[in-house]
mmCIF file of C-alpha atoms in Angstrom:
data_model
loop_
_atom_site.group_PDB
_atom_site.id
_atom_site.type_symbol
_atom_site.label_atom_id
_atom_site.label_comp_id
_atom_site.label_asym_id
_atom_site.label_seq_id
_atom_site.Cartn_x
_atom_site.Cartn_y
_atom_site.Cartn_z
ATOM 1 C CA MET H 7 115.459 59.799 108.744
ATOM 2 C CA HIS H 8 111.947 60.365 107.449
ATOM 3 C CA THR H 9 109.258 58.132 108.908
ATOM 4 C CA ALA H 10 106.187 57.564 106.773
ATOM 5 C CA ILE H 11 102.811 58.317 108.325
ATOM 6 C CA SER H 12 100.737 55.191 108.722
ATOM 7 C CA GLU H 13 97.633 55.092 106.526
ATOM 8 C CA THR H 14 96.040 52.126 108.287
ATOM 9 C CA GLY H 15 92.831 52.483 110.278
ATOM 10 C CA SER H 16 89.919 54.817 109.667
ATOM 11 C CA GLY H 17 92.000 58.001 109.589
ATOM 12 C CA PRO H 18 90.787 61.614 109.774
ATOM 13 C CA LYS H 19 87.229 62.299 108.689
ATOM 14 C CA ILE H 20 87.316 64.797 105.839
ATOM 15 C CA ARG H 21 84.038 66.463 104.908
ATOM 16 C CA ALA H 22 82.494 64.760 101.893
ATOM 17 C CA ALA H 23 82.201 68.109 100.075
ATOM 18 C CA ILE H 24 85.969 68.584 100.422
ATOM 19 C CA ASP H 25 87.238 65.023 100.024
ATOM 20 C CA GLY H 26 86.203 64.741 96.379
ATOM 21 C CA LEU H 27 87.098 68.311 95.466
ATOM 22 C CA PRO H 28 89.673 68.900 92.723
ATOM 23 C CA PRO H 29 92.477 71.252 93.811
ATOM 24 C CA TYR H 30 92.365 74.787 92.450
ATOM 25 C CA SER H 31 94.407 75.128 89.270
ATOM 26 C CA ALA H 32 95.699 78.575 88.376
ATOM 27 C CA GLY H 33 97.018 77.435 85.023
ATOM 28 C CA ARG H 34 100.541 76.848 83.800
ATOM 29 C CA SER H 35 103.190 79.463 84.553
ATOM 30 C CA VAL H 36 106.727 80.261 83.471
ATOM 31 C CA ARG H 37 107.903 78.881 86.832
ATOM 32 C CA ASP H 38 106.156 75.574 86.131
ATOM 33 C CA ALA H 39 107.929 75.274 82.801
ATOM 34 C CA ALA H 40 111.280 76.235 84.336
ATOM 35 C CA SER H 41 110.899 73.591 87.053
ATOM 36 C CA GLU H 42 110.476 70.997 84.287
ATOM 37 C CA GLY H 43 113.764 72.004 82.719
ATOM 38 C CA ALA H 44 112.511 74.261 79.929
ATOM 39 C CA VAL H 45 115.456 75.927 78.214
ATOM 40 C CA LEU H 46 113.476 78.284 75.999
ATOM 41 C CA GLU H 47 112.845 81.767 77.387
ATOM 42 C CA LEU H 48 109.096 81.739 77.904
ATOM 43 C CA LEU H 49 106.515 84.498 77.987
ATOM 44 C CA GLY H 50 103.689 83.883 80.463
ATOM 45 C CA LEU H 51 100.361 85.104 79.092
ATOM 46 C CA ALA H 52 98.037 82.713 80.918
ATOM 47 C CA ALA H 53 97.014 84.538 84.105
ATOM 48 C CA ASN H 54 95.767 87.976 82.966
ATOM 49 C CA GLU H 55 98.392 89.719 85.063
ATOM 50 C CA GLY H 56 99.130 93.384 84.443
ATOM 51 C CA PRO H 57 102.296 93.385 82.289
ATOM 52 C CA TYR H 58 103.717 96.666 83.588
ATOM 53 C CA GLY H 59 104.098 95.786 87.265
ATOM 54 C CA PRO H 60 102.850 97.897 90.167
ATOM 55 C CA PHE H 61 102.855 101.667 89.929
ATOM 56 C CA PRO H 62 106.214 103.040 91.177
ATOM 57 C CA SER H 63 104.437 104.848 94.015
ATOM 58 C CA ALA H 64 102.740 101.586 95.028
ATOM 59 C CA ALA H 65 106.030 99.695 95.008
ATOM 60 C CA LYS H 66 107.600 102.430 97.153
ATOM 61 C CA ALA H 67 104.706 102.369 99.633
ATOM 62 C CA ALA H 68 104.867 98.577 99.836
ATOM 63 C CA PHE H 69 108.625 98.577 100.426
ATOM 64 C CA GLU H 70 108.255 101.084 103.247
ATOM 65 C CA GLN H 71 105.873 98.689 105.007
ATOM 66 C CA VAL H 72 108.254 95.720 104.842
ATOM 67 C CA GLY H 73 110.168 97.170 107.783
ATOM 68 C CA ARG H 74 106.965 96.912 109.827
ATOM 69 C CA ALA H 75 106.392 93.248 109.022
ATOM 70 C CA ASN H 76 106.610 92.425 112.737
ATOM 71 C CA LEU H 77 103.315 94.273 113.272
ATOM 72 C CA TYR H 78 99.841 92.944 112.542
ATOM 73 C CA PRO H 79 97.885 94.736 109.802
ATOM 74 C CA GLU H 80 95.306 97.327 110.750
ATOM 75 C CA SER H 81 92.303 95.412 112.058
ATOM 76 C CA GLY H 82 89.332 95.739 109.746
ATOM 77 C CA PHE H 83 91.441 97.515 107.080
ATOM 78 C CA ARG H 84 89.659 100.738 107.989
ATOM 79 C CA THR H 85 92.050 103.179 106.267
ATOM 80 C CA LEU H 86 91.804 101.440 102.889
ATOM 81 C CA ARG H 87 88.064 100.937 103.242
ATOM 82 C CA ALA H 88 87.597 104.638 104.068
ATOM 83 C CA GLU H 89 89.653 105.683 101.027
ATOM 84 C CA LEU H 90 87.625 103.398 98.777
ATOM 85 C CA ALA H 91 84.345 104.616 100.256
ATOM 86 C CA ASP H 92 85.329 108.242 99.645
ATOM 87 C CA MET H 93 86.440 107.533 96.071
ATOM 88 C CA LEU H 94 83.301 105.549 95.249
ATOM 89 C CA GLY H 95 80.811 107.789 97.035
ATOM 90 C CA VAL H 96 79.531 105.136 99.441
ATOM 91 C CA ASP H 97 79.536 104.613 103.200
ATOM 92 C CA ILE H 98 82.444 102.756 104.783
ATOM 93 C CA ALA H 99 79.946 100.199 106.106
ATOM 94 C CA GLU H 100 79.261 99.295 102.461
ATOM 95 C CA VAL H 101 82.884 98.305 101.740
ATOM 96 C CA ALA H 102 84.763 95.106 102.562
ATOM 97 C CA VAL H 103 88.396 94.413 101.697
ATOM 98 C CA GLY H 104 89.830 90.925 101.293
ATOM 99 C CA ALA H 105 92.745 88.844 100.057
ATOM 100 C CA GLY H 106 91.987 89.011 96.352
ATOM 101 C CA GLY H 107 88.801 88.326 94.471
ATOM 102 C CA ILE H 108 89.069 84.603 95.205
ATOM 103 C CA GLY H 109 89.249 85.356 98.924
ATOM 104 C CA LEU H 110 86.100 87.459 98.827
ATOM 105 C CA ILE H 111 84.259 84.871 96.716
ATOM 106 C CA HIS H 112 85.136 82.320 99.390
ATOM 107 C CA HIS H 113 83.798 84.586 102.144
ATOM 108 C CA LEU H 114 80.561 85.150 100.240
ATOM 109 C CA SER H 115 80.197 81.395 99.838
ATOM 110 C CA VAL H 116 80.756 80.756 103.542
ATOM 111 C CA ALA H 117 78.337 83.526 104.521
ATOM 112 C CA LEU H 118 75.541 82.654 102.089
ATOM 113 C CA LEU H 119 75.683 78.981 101.094
ATOM 114 C CA ASP H 120 74.570 75.847 102.922
ATOM 115 C CA GLU H 121 74.375 72.225 101.867
ATOM 116 C CA GLY H 122 71.365 71.851 99.594
ATOM 117 C CA THR H 123 71.531 75.406 98.230
ATOM 118 C CA ASN H 124 72.753 76.432 94.778
ATOM 119 C CA ILE H 125 74.396 79.172 92.751
ATOM 120 C CA VAL H 126 73.560 80.195 89.167
ATOM 121 C CA VAL H 127 76.113 81.173 86.488
ATOM 122 C CA SER H 128 76.749 81.144 82.752
ATOM 123 C CA THR H 129 79.642 79.066 81.454
ATOM 124 C CA PRO H 130 82.472 79.132 80.657
ATOM 125 C CA THR H 131 83.265 81.513 83.480
ATOM 126 C CA PHE H 132 85.585 81.989 86.449
ATOM 127 C CA HIS H 133 85.699 78.524 87.994
ATOM 128 C CA ALA H 134 86.181 79.747 91.576
ATOM 129 C CA TYR H 135 82.415 80.325 91.804
ATOM 130 C CA ALA H 136 81.528 76.642 91.393
ATOM 131 C CA LEU H 137 84.587 75.448 93.299
ATOM 132 C CA ASP H 138 83.726 77.462 96.401
ATOM 133 C CA ALA H 139 80.077 76.465 96.162
ATOM 134 C CA ARG H 140 81.136 72.807 96.288
ATOM 135 C CA LYS H 141 83.206 73.505 99.393
ATOM 136 C CA GLN H 142 79.992 74.518 101.149
ATOM 137 C CA GLY H 143 78.045 71.519 99.847
ATOM 138 C CA ALA H 144 76.125 73.683 97.365
ATOM 139 C CA THR H 145 75.557 72.918 93.685
ATOM 140 C CA THR H 146 75.967 75.023 90.541
ATOM 141 C CA LEU H 147 73.220 75.538 87.971
ATOM 142 C CA SER H 148 74.506 76.878 84.678
ATOM 143 C CA THR H 149 73.640 77.817 81.132
ATOM 144 C CA PRO H 150 76.061 78.516 78.260
ATOM 145 C CA VAL H 151 77.167 82.087 77.599
ATOM 146 C CA ARG H 152 75.761 83.808 74.528
ATOM 147 C CA LYS H 153 77.571 83.802 71.199
ATOM 148 C CA ASP H 154 79.389 87.023 72.119
ATOM 149 C CA GLY H 155 80.721 85.450 75.335
ATOM 150 C CA SER H 156 78.436 87.403 77.678
ATOM 151 C CA TYR H 157 76.212 85.991 80.407
ATOM 152 C CA ASP H 158 72.796 84.710 79.304
ATOM 153 C CA LEU H 159 70.845 86.534 81.999
ATOM 154 C CA MET H 160 67.349 85.687 80.815
ATOM 155 C CA THR H 161 68.039 81.954 80.749
ATOM 156 C CA MET H 162 69.701 82.231 84.160
ATOM 157 C CA LEU H 163 66.485 83.705 85.559
ATOM 158 C CA GLY H 164 64.717 80.480 84.668
ATOM 159 C CA LEU H 165 67.234 78.462 86.701
ATOM 160 C CA ILE H 166 66.675 80.356 89.951
ATOM 161 C CA ASP H 167 64.589 78.511 92.534
ATOM 162 C CA GLU H 168 63.844 78.689 96.246
ATOM 163 C CA THR H 169 67.221 77.127 97.109
ATOM 164 C CA THR H 170 69.273 79.579 95.028
ATOM 165 C CA ARG H 171 71.413 81.825 97.220
ATOM 166 C CA ILE H 172 73.853 83.485 94.788
ATOM 167 C CA VAL H 173 73.733 84.440 91.119
ATOM 168 C CA TYR H 174 77.065 85.529 89.686
ATOM 169 C CA VAL H 175 77.391 87.947 86.790
ATOM 170 C CA CYS H 176 81.003 88.097 85.623
ATOM 171 C CA ASN H 177 81.120 91.352 83.676
ATOM 172 C CA PRO H 178 83.353 91.438 81.639
ATOM 173 C CA ASN H 179 83.236 87.673 81.692
ATOM 174 C CA ASN H 180 86.392 85.684 82.351
ATOM 175 C CA PRO H 181 87.484 83.925 80.124
ATOM 176 C CA THR H 182 85.489 85.248 77.151
ATOM 177 C CA GLY H 183 85.684 89.034 77.655
ATOM 178 C CA GLY H 184 82.000 89.583 76.799
ATOM 179 C CA ILE H 185 79.784 92.093 78.608
ATOM 180 C CA VAL H 186 76.087 92.465 79.331
ATOM 181 C CA SER H 187 74.599 95.903 78.772
ATOM 182 C CA ARG H 188 73.323 98.301 81.408
ATOM 183 C CA GLU H 189 69.714 97.765 80.337
ATOM 184 C CA GLU H 190 70.037 93.971 80.393
ATOM 185 C CA LEU H 191 71.588 94.025 83.835
ATOM 186 C CA LEU H 192 68.962 96.385 85.252
ATOM 187 C CA SER H 193 66.140 94.199 83.932
ATOM 188 C CA PHE H 194 67.821 91.131 85.365
ATOM 189 C CA ILE H 195 68.363 92.413 88.885
ATOM 190 C CA ALA H 196 64.799 93.725 89.018
ATOM 191 C CA ALA H 197 63.561 90.189 88.291
ATOM 192 C CA VAL H 198 65.841 88.296 90.698
ATOM 193 C CA PRO H 199 64.039 87.319 93.940
ATOM 194 C CA GLU H 200 65.112 89.232 97.045
ATOM 195 C CA HIS H 201 66.376 86.091 98.816
ATOM 196 C CA VAL H 202 69.076 85.710 96.142
ATOM 197 C CA THR H 203 72.315 87.715 96.368
ATOM 198 C CA ILE H 204 73.510 89.075 93.019
ATOM 199 C CA VAL H 205 77.310 89.204 92.829
ATOM 200 C CA VAL H 206 78.552 91.324 89.924
ATOM 201 C CA ASP H 207 82.198 90.405 89.443
ATOM 202 C CA GLU H 208 83.947 93.395 87.864
ATOM 203 C CA ALA H 209 87.549 92.212 88.159
ATOM 204 C CA TYR H 210 88.189 93.724 84.709
ATOM 205 C CA PHE H 211 86.116 96.870 85.264
ATOM 206 C CA GLU H 212 88.909 99.312 84.426
ATOM 207 C CA TYR H 213 89.331 97.862 80.929
ATOM 208 C CA ALA H 214 85.648 97.989 79.935
ATOM 209 C CA LYS H 215 85.106 101.263 78.053
ATOM 210 C CA SER H 216 81.961 100.450 76.071
ATOM 211 C CA PRO H 217 79.184 103.058 76.522
ATOM 212 C CA GLU H 218 76.825 100.117 77.122
ATOM 213 C CA TYR H 219 78.820 98.952 80.142
ATOM 214 C CA ALA H 220 77.332 99.736 83.550
ATOM 215 C CA ASP H 221 79.152 101.109 86.592
ATOM 216 C CA THR H 222 77.185 99.212 89.223
ATOM 217 C CA ILE H 223 78.703 101.183 92.090
ATOM 218 C CA ALA H 224 78.364 104.733 90.768
ATOM 219 C CA GLU H 225 74.934 104.379 89.163
ATOM 220 C CA ARG H 226 72.138 104.714 91.709
ATOM 221 C CA ASP H 227 69.798 102.417 89.763
ATOM 222 C CA PHE H 228 71.947 99.506 90.918
ATOM 223 C CA LYS H 229 71.550 100.269 94.624
ATOM 224 C CA ARG H 230 69.862 97.081 95.798
ATOM 225 C CA ARG H 231 69.895 95.365 99.162
ATOM 226 C CA ASN H 232 70.770 92.041 97.510
ATOM 227 C CA LEU H 233 73.476 93.255 95.085
ATOM 228 C CA VAL H 234 77.227 93.401 95.705
ATOM 229 C CA THR H 235 80.013 94.403 93.321
ATOM 230 C CA LEU H 236 83.452 92.790 93.385
ATOM 231 C CA ARG H 237 86.560 94.593 92.098
ATOM 232 C CA THR H 238 90.260 93.882 92.439
ATOM 233 C CA PHE H 239 93.726 95.420 92.433
ATOM 234 C CA SER H 240 95.168 92.326 90.709
ATOM 235 C CA LYS H 241 94.615 93.312 87.079
ATOM 236 C CA ALA H 242 94.784 96.948 85.951
ATOM 237 C CA TYR H 243 96.581 98.005 89.145
ATOM 238 C CA GLY H 244 99.252 95.316 88.784
ATOM 239 C CA LEU H 245 99.088 93.937 92.331
ATOM 240 C CA ALA H 246 98.175 90.285 91.684
ATOM 241 C CA GLY H 247 100.963 89.029 93.941
ATOM 242 C CA LEU H 248 99.846 91.091 96.933
ATOM 243 C CA ARG H 249 96.253 89.775 97.052
ATOM 244 C CA VAL H 250 93.871 92.656 97.659
ATOM 245 C CA ALA H 251 90.325 93.239 96.363
ATOM 246 C CA TYR H 252 87.118 94.829 97.585
ATOM 247 C CA LEU H 253 83.358 94.359 97.743
ATOM 248 C CA VAL H 254 80.751 97.121 97.698
ATOM 249 C CA GLY H 255 77.175 96.420 98.724
ATOM 250 C CA SER H 256 74.583 96.635 101.453
ATOM 251 C CA PRO H 257 75.841 96.760 105.070
ATOM 252 C CA GLU H 258 73.920 93.523 105.649
ATOM 253 C CA ILE H 259 75.983 91.520 103.145
ATOM 254 C CA ILE H 260 79.229 93.368 103.860
ATOM 255 C CA GLY H 261 78.774 92.719 107.576
ATOM 256 C CA ALA H 262 78.269 89.005 106.948
ATOM 257 C CA VAL H 263 81.488 88.854 104.919
ATOM 258 C CA GLN H 264 83.420 90.627 107.657
ATOM 259 C CA LYS H 265 82.165 88.118 110.229
ATOM 260 C CA VAL H 266 83.706 85.176 108.387
ATOM 261 C CA GLN H 267 87.005 86.734 107.308
ATOM 262 C CA SER H 268 90.213 87.047 109.288
ATOM 263 C CA ASN H 269 90.931 90.493 110.721
ATOM 264 C CA TYR H 270 94.467 90.301 109.347
ATOM 265 C CA GLU H 271 94.128 88.616 105.950
ATOM 266 C CA VAL H 272 95.314 91.644 103.950
ATOM 267 C CA SER H 273 98.882 92.570 104.861
ATOM 268 C CA ASN H 274 100.179 96.052 105.644
ATOM 269 C CA VAL H 275 102.253 95.783 102.456
ATOM 270 C CA ALA H 276 99.187 95.059 100.316
ATOM 271 C CA GLN H 277 97.092 97.778 101.944
ATOM 272 C CA ALA H 278 99.808 100.400 101.452
ATOM 273 C CA ALA H 279 100.277 99.464 97.794
ATOM 274 C CA ALA H 280 96.529 99.566 97.178
ATOM 275 C CA LEU H 281 96.184 102.983 98.811
ATOM 276 C CA ALA H 282 98.991 104.418 96.688
ATOM 277 C CA SER H 283 97.527 102.849 93.540
ATOM 278 C CA LEU H 284 94.178 104.561 94.032
ATOM 279 C CA ARG H 285 95.863 107.942 93.530
ATOM 280 C CA GLU H 286 97.508 107.053 90.193
ATOM 281 C CA HIS H 287 94.597 108.061 87.957
ATOM 282 C CA GLU H 288 96.630 109.247 84.948
ATOM 283 C CA GLU H 289 98.995 106.278 84.910
ATOM 284 C CA LEU H 290 96.065 103.887 85.259
ATOM 285 C CA GLU H 291 94.367 105.385 82.215
ATOM 286 C CA ARG H 292 97.626 105.315 80.259
ATOM 287 C CA ARG H 293 98.003 101.603 80.929
ATOM 288 C CA VAL H 294 94.361 100.935 80.089
ATOM 289 C CA GLY H 295 94.947 102.717 76.782
ATOM 290 C CA LEU H 296 97.987 100.549 76.076
ATOM 291 C CA ASN H 297 95.900 97.469 76.806
ATOM 292 C CA GLU H 298 93.173 98.631 74.432
ATOM 293 C CA HIS H 299 95.699 99.083 71.639
ATOM 294 C CA GLY H 300 97.382 95.752 72.352
ATOM 295 C CA ARG H 301 94.054 93.948 72.513
ATOM 296 C CA SER H 302 93.119 95.349 69.107
ATOM 297 C CA GLU H 303 96.484 94.322 67.636
ATOM 298 C CA LEU H 304 96.205 90.796 69.036
ATOM 299 C CA THR H 305 92.617 90.440 67.838
ATOM 300 C CA GLU H 306 93.498 91.562 64.318
ATOM 301 C CA GLY H 307 96.556 89.326 64.293
ATOM 302 C CA LEU H 308 94.408 86.312 65.132
ATOM 303 C CA ARG H 309 91.863 87.239 62.471
ATOM 304 C CA SER H 310 94.579 87.550 59.836
ATOM 305 C CA LEU H 311 95.503 83.924 60.578
ATOM 306 C CA GLY H 312 91.964 82.676 60.078
ATOM 307 C CA PHE H 313 90.811 82.636 63.689
ATOM 308 C CA GLU H 314 87.607 84.245 64.955
ATOM 309 C CA PRO H 315 88.370 85.701 68.405
ATOM 310 C CA LEU H 316 85.527 87.057 70.492
ATOM 311 C CA VAL H 317 85.280 90.812 71.003
ATOM 312 C CA SER H 318 86.904 91.396 74.391
ATOM 313 C CA HIS H 319 86.359 94.156 76.942
ATOM 314 C CA ALA H 320 89.141 92.974 79.250
ATOM 315 C CA ASN H 321 92.915 92.420 79.179
ATOM 316 C CA PHE H 322 92.769 89.140 77.299
ATOM 317 C CA VAL H 323 91.425 87.642 74.083
ATOM 318 C CA TYR H 324 89.454 84.395 73.862
ATOM 319 C CA VAL H 325 89.603 82.351 70.699
ATOM 320 C CA ARG H 326 88.388 78.987 69.460
ATOM 321 C CA VAL H 327 91.303 76.834 68.252
ATOM 322 C CA GLY H 328 89.931 73.289 68.020
ATOM 323 C CA ASP H 329 92.044 71.310 70.496
ATOM 324 C CA ALA H 330 93.019 73.701 73.282
ATOM 325 C CA LYS H 331 95.601 71.427 74.907
ATOM 326 C CA ALA H 332 97.374 70.664 71.634
ATOM 327 C CA PHE H 333 97.326 74.337 70.645
ATOM 328 C CA THR H 334 98.676 75.389 74.038
ATOM 329 C CA LYS H 335 101.492 72.845 73.799
ATOM 330 C CA ALA H 336 102.387 73.989 70.278
ATOM 331 C CA LEU H 337 102.426 77.640 71.310
ATOM 332 C CA GLU H 338 104.563 76.899 74.372
ATOM 333 C CA ALA H 339 107.089 75.255 72.066
ATOM 334 C CA GLU H 340 107.271 78.676 70.374
ATOM 335 C CA GLY H 341 107.865 80.437 73.697
ATOM 336 C CA ILE H 342 104.348 81.560 74.690
ATOM 337 C CA ILE H 343 102.276 80.163 77.593
ATOM 338 C CA VAL H 344 98.510 80.723 77.309
ATOM 339 C CA ARG H 345 95.514 79.333 79.196
ATOM 340 C CA PRO H 346 93.583 76.411 77.669
ATOM 341 C CA GLY H 347 89.848 76.524 78.278
ATOM 342 C CA ASN H 348 89.649 72.941 79.566
ATOM 343 C CA ALA H 349 89.501 73.855 83.262
ATOM 344 C CA MET H 350 86.803 76.419 82.482
ATOM 345 C CA GLY H 351 84.617 73.943 80.635
ATOM 346 C CA ASP H 352 85.687 74.742 77.066
ATOM 347 C CA PRO H 353 88.325 72.348 75.662
ATOM 348 C CA ALA H 354 88.166 73.976 72.224
ATOM 349 C CA SER H 355 89.341 77.508 73.121
ATOM 350 C CA VAL H 356 92.236 79.366 74.710
ATOM 351 C CA ARG H 357 92.605 82.660 76.550
ATOM 352 C CA ILE H 358 95.562 84.885 75.723
ATOM 353 C CA THR H 359 96.567 87.744 78.020
ATOM 354 C CA VAL H 360 97.328 91.079 76.362
ATOM 355 C CA GLY H 361 100.921 91.949 77.193
ATOM 356 C CA THR H 362 103.155 94.900 76.410
ATOM 357 C CA PRO H 363 103.439 96.000 72.752
ATOM 358 C CA GLU H 364 106.603 93.902 72.445
ATOM 359 C CA GLN H 365 104.871 90.890 73.988
ATOM 360 C CA VAL H 366 101.882 91.251 71.672
ATOM 361 C CA ASN H 367 104.217 91.297 68.664
ATOM 362 C CA ALA H 368 106.018 88.208 69.981
ATOM 363 C CA THR H 369 102.687 86.440 70.487
ATOM 364 C CA ILE H 370 101.501 87.156 66.946
ATOM 365 C CA ALA H 371 104.838 85.972 65.544
ATOM 366 C CA ALA H 372 104.575 82.740 67.556
ATOM 367 C CA LEU H 373 101.008 82.225 66.337
ATOM 368 C CA GLU H 374 102.186 82.651 62.750
ATOM 369 C CA ARG H 375 104.843 79.957 63.260
ATOM 370 C CA VAL H 376 102.335 77.541 64.788
ATOM 371 C CA VAL H 377 99.911 78.013 61.898
ATOM 372 C CA ALA H 378 102.713 77.768 59.309
ATOM 373 C CA LYS H 379 103.699 74.382 60.730
ATOM 374 C CA GLY H 380 100.143 73.160 60.295
ATOM 375 C CA LEU H 381 99.847 72.378 63.996
ATOM 376 C CA THR H 382 96.448 74.014 64.274
ATOM 377 C CA SER H 383 93.931 75.972 62.248
ATOM 378 C CA GLY H 384 91.363 78.650 62.939
ATOM 379 C CA VAL H 385 87.916 77.139 63.543
#
């Protein structure tokens, strides 16, 4: 028999910064719909997951590690860090590995933020930045993204003050897909005070093929003591469920991150899959090419229906639809789950993940049915 826990008395003292915090919302999934009794076969295009799964070699490497699940992971993830350092042309002391991009953002927040400090971003953007800042008692200063969906770096400079500890540059930006150019980024980091850590979030790096896009790890002009670059295996590498990402930056910042993270937070399974994935150069480029084609098809399909999607440099397309929740509900009724912009501060737009060619065709067909029913209109 279950006995209810008494809620009388003063109870546990939860930190004020945590007590009023909204729980993290990853967006609606096919599982969510299934748990509610959905009978329609649904296509989940809300989370920007790689549609092709892990590379076969990565799946094989991961499976081989399952038999060693009784053993703790390698402390400090040295093998994976060394492989990344060699591939990227940096020292191993300049590389940290963590449990996904969200995990590393959390570690940066713990290492760098105190109550009374702030972070600076453009919005809409990845909401984990502000969420983790609040966990540390810090605030978020923001300015809207530019019309193309990229970060407004010059306006952000004006928001930085003596209590700013982190400025995030999501490039390509999630959820809009916009990028800032190499020249803009170089000018920005040169103007940011040295006490502020610049975090360039390149979760969608592999998809960004514009000649204006900067490789902040390979290009020596971006070597700054107060700059770190975040990349992940969740998107182009298809390992979202295994939770593995990495940071590259000065030993000072990397060392601080390693002090606050668990020695064992990235499993042997995840490390093995990541290592195998790093060697799949040709298959990675093939999949990136498929994404580029699918992104173009989805963008043109939206335009043909009267919408004006932003130009994207990632594996998703962002489009203004009027009422994001109503549009999302209408599209789900047609079998497609997408991400409304409400949680990211934009209730008028949605983000649609680029799937396989078949999934892109299904998405466009569903969009046509929604528009034909008069349930929404391009705005």
